[in-house]
Amino acid sequence: VFSPRPTSINVPTIERTMVLSGAKAWEDTQNRGGMGGGMRIVMAGPGQGPGGGTMTEEQLNEARVRRMRVQMQRLTAALLADAGTPWVDAGVAESPEGKADILETKEETGRTLRLFIDQNTKLPLMVQYQDPKPMVMINGGPGRGPGGPGPVGAPGTGGGPGGGSGMRGAGPGGPPQMTPEEMQKRAEEMRRNPPPLGTYAMHLSDFKKVDGILLPHKIETSLDGEPNEEWTIEKYKVNGSVKADLWEKK
């Protein structure tokens, strides 16, 4: 569960729940307050398949499982230096701060996943990968109606470990919301014109010992060198007990 905290008045707290359990996956995003009100986005239900056909719930689940497996691979590479696939030596990176050994492996997407390890501390510095740049559909507000996708970088829509596209609601007093027909047309345009790939980098810092294991408590993700997302991790639980119903969709 990800619960970014607001940093100023009228900025909402976005709570994201992402669950991958074997061959099943589900996710839920809730906007708790702020200018947009109590909007809730649940990533489930019927959707569009290849060629514009409707995807079944089974197909949607398979797509979520594939996406979450890739996200999990990136996170375990960052936290545990374990991607679940063999690493190969990819040379050495140099910067004014020092040198880092580079390890490479292949993701389920077929794209390259790189892990940079500090030669002095032996700690992971960065995980680098490519992913489609995020797109946001705005329901109301500037850009209403037919046209291109909305702005990049809305809460919960970044291409970081939790990536994906999303939809935002208009605030009070904004322009009228898009009709279902307009939303469908916008979604079809976005599918016909998929976003280009961007280079994402997860920068790891603020390492602290947790049950004897050094783990990063700050993860900053950049997209093509520009800040995209920042996590401050308040607590880890190592080998904690987990009840089976934790993975059930609420």
C-alpha positions as CSV (number, residue, x, y, z in Angstrom):
1,V,0.0,0.0,0.0
2,F,1.4,3.4,-1.0
3,S,0.1,6.5,0.8
4,P,2.0,9.6,-0.3
5,R,1.4,12.4,2.1
6,P,0.2,15.9,1.0
7,T,2.8,18.6,1.2
8,S,0.5,21.7,1.1
9,I,-3.1,22.7,1.6
10,N,-5.6,21.2,-0.8
11,V,-3.2,18.6,-2.1
12,P,-4.8,15.1,-1.9
13,T,-3.3,12.0,-0.4
14,I,-3.2,9.2,-3.0
15,E,-3.5,5.7,-1.5
16,R,-2.5,2.9,-3.9
17,T,-3.0,-0.7,-3.1
18,M,-1.3,-3.2,-5.5
19,V,-1.6,-7.0,-4.9
20,L,0.1,-9.8,-6.8
21,S,-0.8,-13.2,-5.5
22,G,0.3,-16.1,-7.8
23,A,-1.8,-15.9,-11.0
24,K,-4.1,-13.2,-9.7
25,A,-3.6,-9.4,-9.3
26,W,-5.7,-6.4,-8.5
27,E,-5.1,-2.8,-7.7
28,D,-7.0,0.1,-6.3
29,T,-6.3,3.9,-6.1
30,Q,-8.1,6.3,-3.9
31,N,-7.9,10.1,-3.7
32,R,-8.5,11.0,-0.1
33,G,-9.4,14.7,-0.1
34,G,-7.9,17.7,-1.8
35,M,-9.2,19.9,-4.6
36,G,-10.4,16.9,-6.7
37,G,-12.7,15.5,-3.9
38,G,-13.0,11.9,-3.1
39,M,-12.4,10.4,-6.5
40,R,-11.7,6.6,-6.6
41,I,-10.1,4.7,-9.4
42,V,-10.3,0.9,-9.4
43,M,-8.2,-0.8,-12.0
44,A,-10.6,-3.6,-12.9
45,G,-13.7,-4.3,-15.1
46,P,-14.1,-4.7,-18.8
47,G,-11.6,-2.9,-21.1
48,Q,-10.4,-2.8,-24.7
49,G,-8.4,-5.5,-26.2
50,P,-6.3,-5.7,-29.4
51,G,-8.0,-4.2,-32.4
52,G,-10.6,-2.4,-30.2
53,G,-12.3,-5.6,-28.9
54,T,-13.5,-5.9,-25.4
55,M,-11.1,-7.7,-23.0
56,T,-12.5,-10.2,-20.6
57,E,-11.8,-10.1,-16.9
58,E,-9.5,-13.0,-17.4
59,Q,-7.5,-11.2,-20.0
60,L,-7.4,-8.0,-17.9
61,N,-6.1,-10.1,-15.0
62,E,-3.4,-11.7,-17.1
63,A,-2.3,-8.2,-18.3
64,R,-2.1,-6.9,-14.6
65,V,-0.2,-10.0,-13.5
66,R,2.4,-9.5,-16.3
67,R,2.8,-5.8,-15.5
68,M,3.1,-6.4,-11.7
69,R,5.6,-9.2,-12.2
70,V,7.9,-6.8,-14.1
71,Q,7.4,-4.1,-11.4
72,M,8.2,-6.7,-8.7
73,Q,11.4,-7.7,-10.6
74,R,12.5,-4.1,-10.6
75,L,11.8,-3.7,-6.9
76,T,13.6,-6.9,-5.8
77,A,16.5,-5.9,-8.0
78,A,16.7,-2.5,-6.2
79,L,16.2,-3.9,-2.6
80,L,17.8,-7.3,-2.8
81,A,20.0,-7.2,-5.9
82,D,17.9,-10.2,-7.1
83,A,15.9,-9.9,-10.4
84,G,15.0,-13.6,-10.5
85,T,17.0,-14.0,-13.7
86,P,20.8,-14.3,-14.1
87,W,22.9,-11.1,-14.1
88,V,25.7,-10.5,-16.6
89,D,28.6,-8.1,-16.3
90,A,28.0,-4.9,-18.3
91,G,31.1,-3.0,-17.4
92,V,31.8,0.0,-15.1
93,A,30.1,3.4,-14.9
94,E,32.2,6.5,-13.9
95,S,31.0,9.8,-12.4
96,P,32.5,12.5,-10.3
97,E,31.2,10.7,-7.2
98,G,33.0,7.5,-8.0
99,K,32.7,4.2,-9.9
100,A,29.9,1.7,-10.1
101,D,29.8,-1.9,-11.5
102,I,27.0,-2.5,-13.9
103,L,25.0,-5.7,-14.0
104,E,22.4,-6.5,-16.7
105,T,19.5,-8.9,-17.1
106,K,16.4,-9.2,-19.3
107,E,12.9,-8.3,-18.1
108,E,9.8,-10.2,-19.1
109,T,9.2,-7.4,-21.5
110,G,12.4,-8.3,-23.3
111,R,13.9,-5.0,-22.4
112,T,17.2,-4.6,-20.4
113,L,17.2,-4.1,-16.6
114,R,20.5,-2.6,-15.2
115,L,21.7,-2.5,-11.6
116,F,24.5,-0.1,-10.6
117,I,26.6,-1.1,-7.5
118,D,28.9,1.3,-5.8
119,Q,32.5,-0.1,-6.0
120,N,33.4,1.3,-2.5
121,T,30.3,0.6,-0.4
122,K,29.0,-2.5,-2.4
123,L,25.5,-1.0,-2.1
124,P,23.1,-0.7,-5.0
125,L,23.0,2.9,-6.3
126,M,20.5,2.8,-9.1
127,V,18.2,0.5,-11.1
128,Q,17.6,1.6,-14.7
129,Y,15.0,0.3,-17.2
130,Q,12.9,1.5,-20.1
131,D,9.1,1.8,-20.1
132,P,6.4,3.7,-22.0
133,K,6.1,7.2,-20.9
134,P,2.9,7.7,-18.8
135,M,-0.2,9.2,-20.2
136,V,-3.1,10.8,-18.3
137,M,-6.7,11.2,-19.5
138,I,-8.3,14.3,-17.8
139,N,-12.0,14.1,-17.2
140,G,-12.8,17.8,-17.5
141,G,-10.4,20.7,-17.1
142,P,-8.0,22.0,-19.8
143,G,-7.9,19.7,-22.8
144,R,-11.5,18.5,-22.5
145,G,-12.9,16.7,-25.5
146,P,-11.1,15.2,-28.5
147,G,-7.4,15.8,-28.6
148,G,-4.1,14.5,-27.2
149,P,-3.6,13.0,-23.8
150,G,-3.3,15.1,-20.7
151,P,-0.2,16.1,-18.9
152,V,2.5,13.6,-17.7
153,G,3.2,13.0,-14.0
154,A,-0.1,13.1,-12.2
155,P,-0.1,11.3,-8.8
156,G,-0.3,7.6,-9.2
157,T,0.4,7.6,-12.9
158,G,4.1,7.8,-13.1
159,G,6.2,5.2,-14.9
160,G,8.1,4.3,-11.8
161,P,7.7,0.9,-10.1
162,G,4.0,1.5,-9.8
163,G,3.6,3.0,-13.3
164,G,0.6,2.9,-15.7
165,S,-1.9,5.3,-17.2
166,G,-4.7,6.9,-15.3
167,M,-7.6,9.3,-15.3
168,R,-8.1,12.5,-13.3
169,G,-11.3,14.2,-12.2
170,A,-11.9,17.9,-12.6
171,G,-12.0,20.1,-9.5
172,P,-15.1,22.0,-8.4
173,G,-16.0,24.8,-10.8
174,G,-14.1,23.3,-13.6
175,P,-15.3,22.7,-17.2
176,P,-17.9,20.0,-17.7
177,Q,-16.7,16.4,-17.6
178,M,-16.2,14.5,-20.8
179,T,-19.1,12.5,-22.1
180,P,-18.7,8.7,-22.3
181,E,-18.4,9.0,-26.1
182,E,-15.6,11.6,-25.7
183,M,-13.8,9.5,-23.2
184,Q,-14.0,6.5,-25.5
185,K,-12.7,8.5,-28.4
186,R,-9.8,9.8,-26.3
187,A,-8.9,6.3,-25.1
188,E,-9.0,5.0,-28.7
189,E,-6.6,7.8,-29.8
190,M,-4.2,6.9,-27.0
191,R,-4.3,3.2,-28.0
192,R,-3.6,4.1,-31.7
193,N,-0.7,6.3,-30.7
194,P,1.1,4.5,-28.0
195,P,3.6,6.6,-25.9
196,P,7.3,6.4,-26.7
197,L,9.7,4.6,-24.4
198,G,11.5,6.6,-21.8
199,T,14.5,5.8,-19.6
200,Y,13.6,5.4,-15.9
201,A,16.2,5.3,-13.1
202,M,15.4,4.4,-9.5
203,H,18.1,6.2,-7.3
204,L,18.5,4.5,-3.9
205,S,19.8,6.4,-0.8
206,D,19.4,6.8,3.0
207,F,20.4,3.2,3.8
208,K,19.6,2.0,7.3
209,K,19.9,-1.3,9.0
210,V,16.6,-3.3,9.4
211,D,17.1,-6.5,11.3
212,G,20.8,-6.5,10.2
213,I,20.0,-5.8,6.5
214,L,20.9,-2.4,4.9
215,L,17.9,-1.2,3.0
216,P,17.2,2.1,1.2
217,H,14.7,4.4,2.9
218,K,14.5,6.9,0.0
219,I,13.9,6.0,-3.7
220,E,13.8,8.8,-6.3
221,T,12.7,7.9,-9.8
222,S,13.7,10.0,-12.8
223,L,12.3,9.9,-16.3
224,D,14.8,10.8,-19.0
225,G,16.9,12.6,-16.4
226,E,14.0,14.6,-14.9
227,P,12.4,14.0,-11.5
228,N,9.3,11.8,-11.8
229,E,8.5,10.2,-8.4
230,E,10.0,10.1,-4.9
231,W,9.3,7.6,-2.1
232,T,10.2,8.0,1.5
233,I,10.0,4.6,3.1
234,E,9.1,4.8,6.8
235,K,9.1,1.1,7.7
236,Y,10.2,-2.3,6.5
237,K,9.0,-5.6,8.0
238,V,11.5,-8.4,7.4
239,N,10.0,-12.0,7.5
240,G,6.8,-10.7,9.1
241,S,3.8,-12.9,9.5
242,V,1.2,-12.5,6.7
243,K,-2.5,-13.6,7.0
244,A,-4.0,-15.2,3.9
245,D,-6.9,-12.7,3.7
246,L,-4.4,-9.8,3.3
247,W,-4.4,-10.5,-0.5
248,E,-8.2,-10.6,-0.8
249,K,-9.8,-7.7,-2.7
250,K,-11.7,-5.5,-0.2
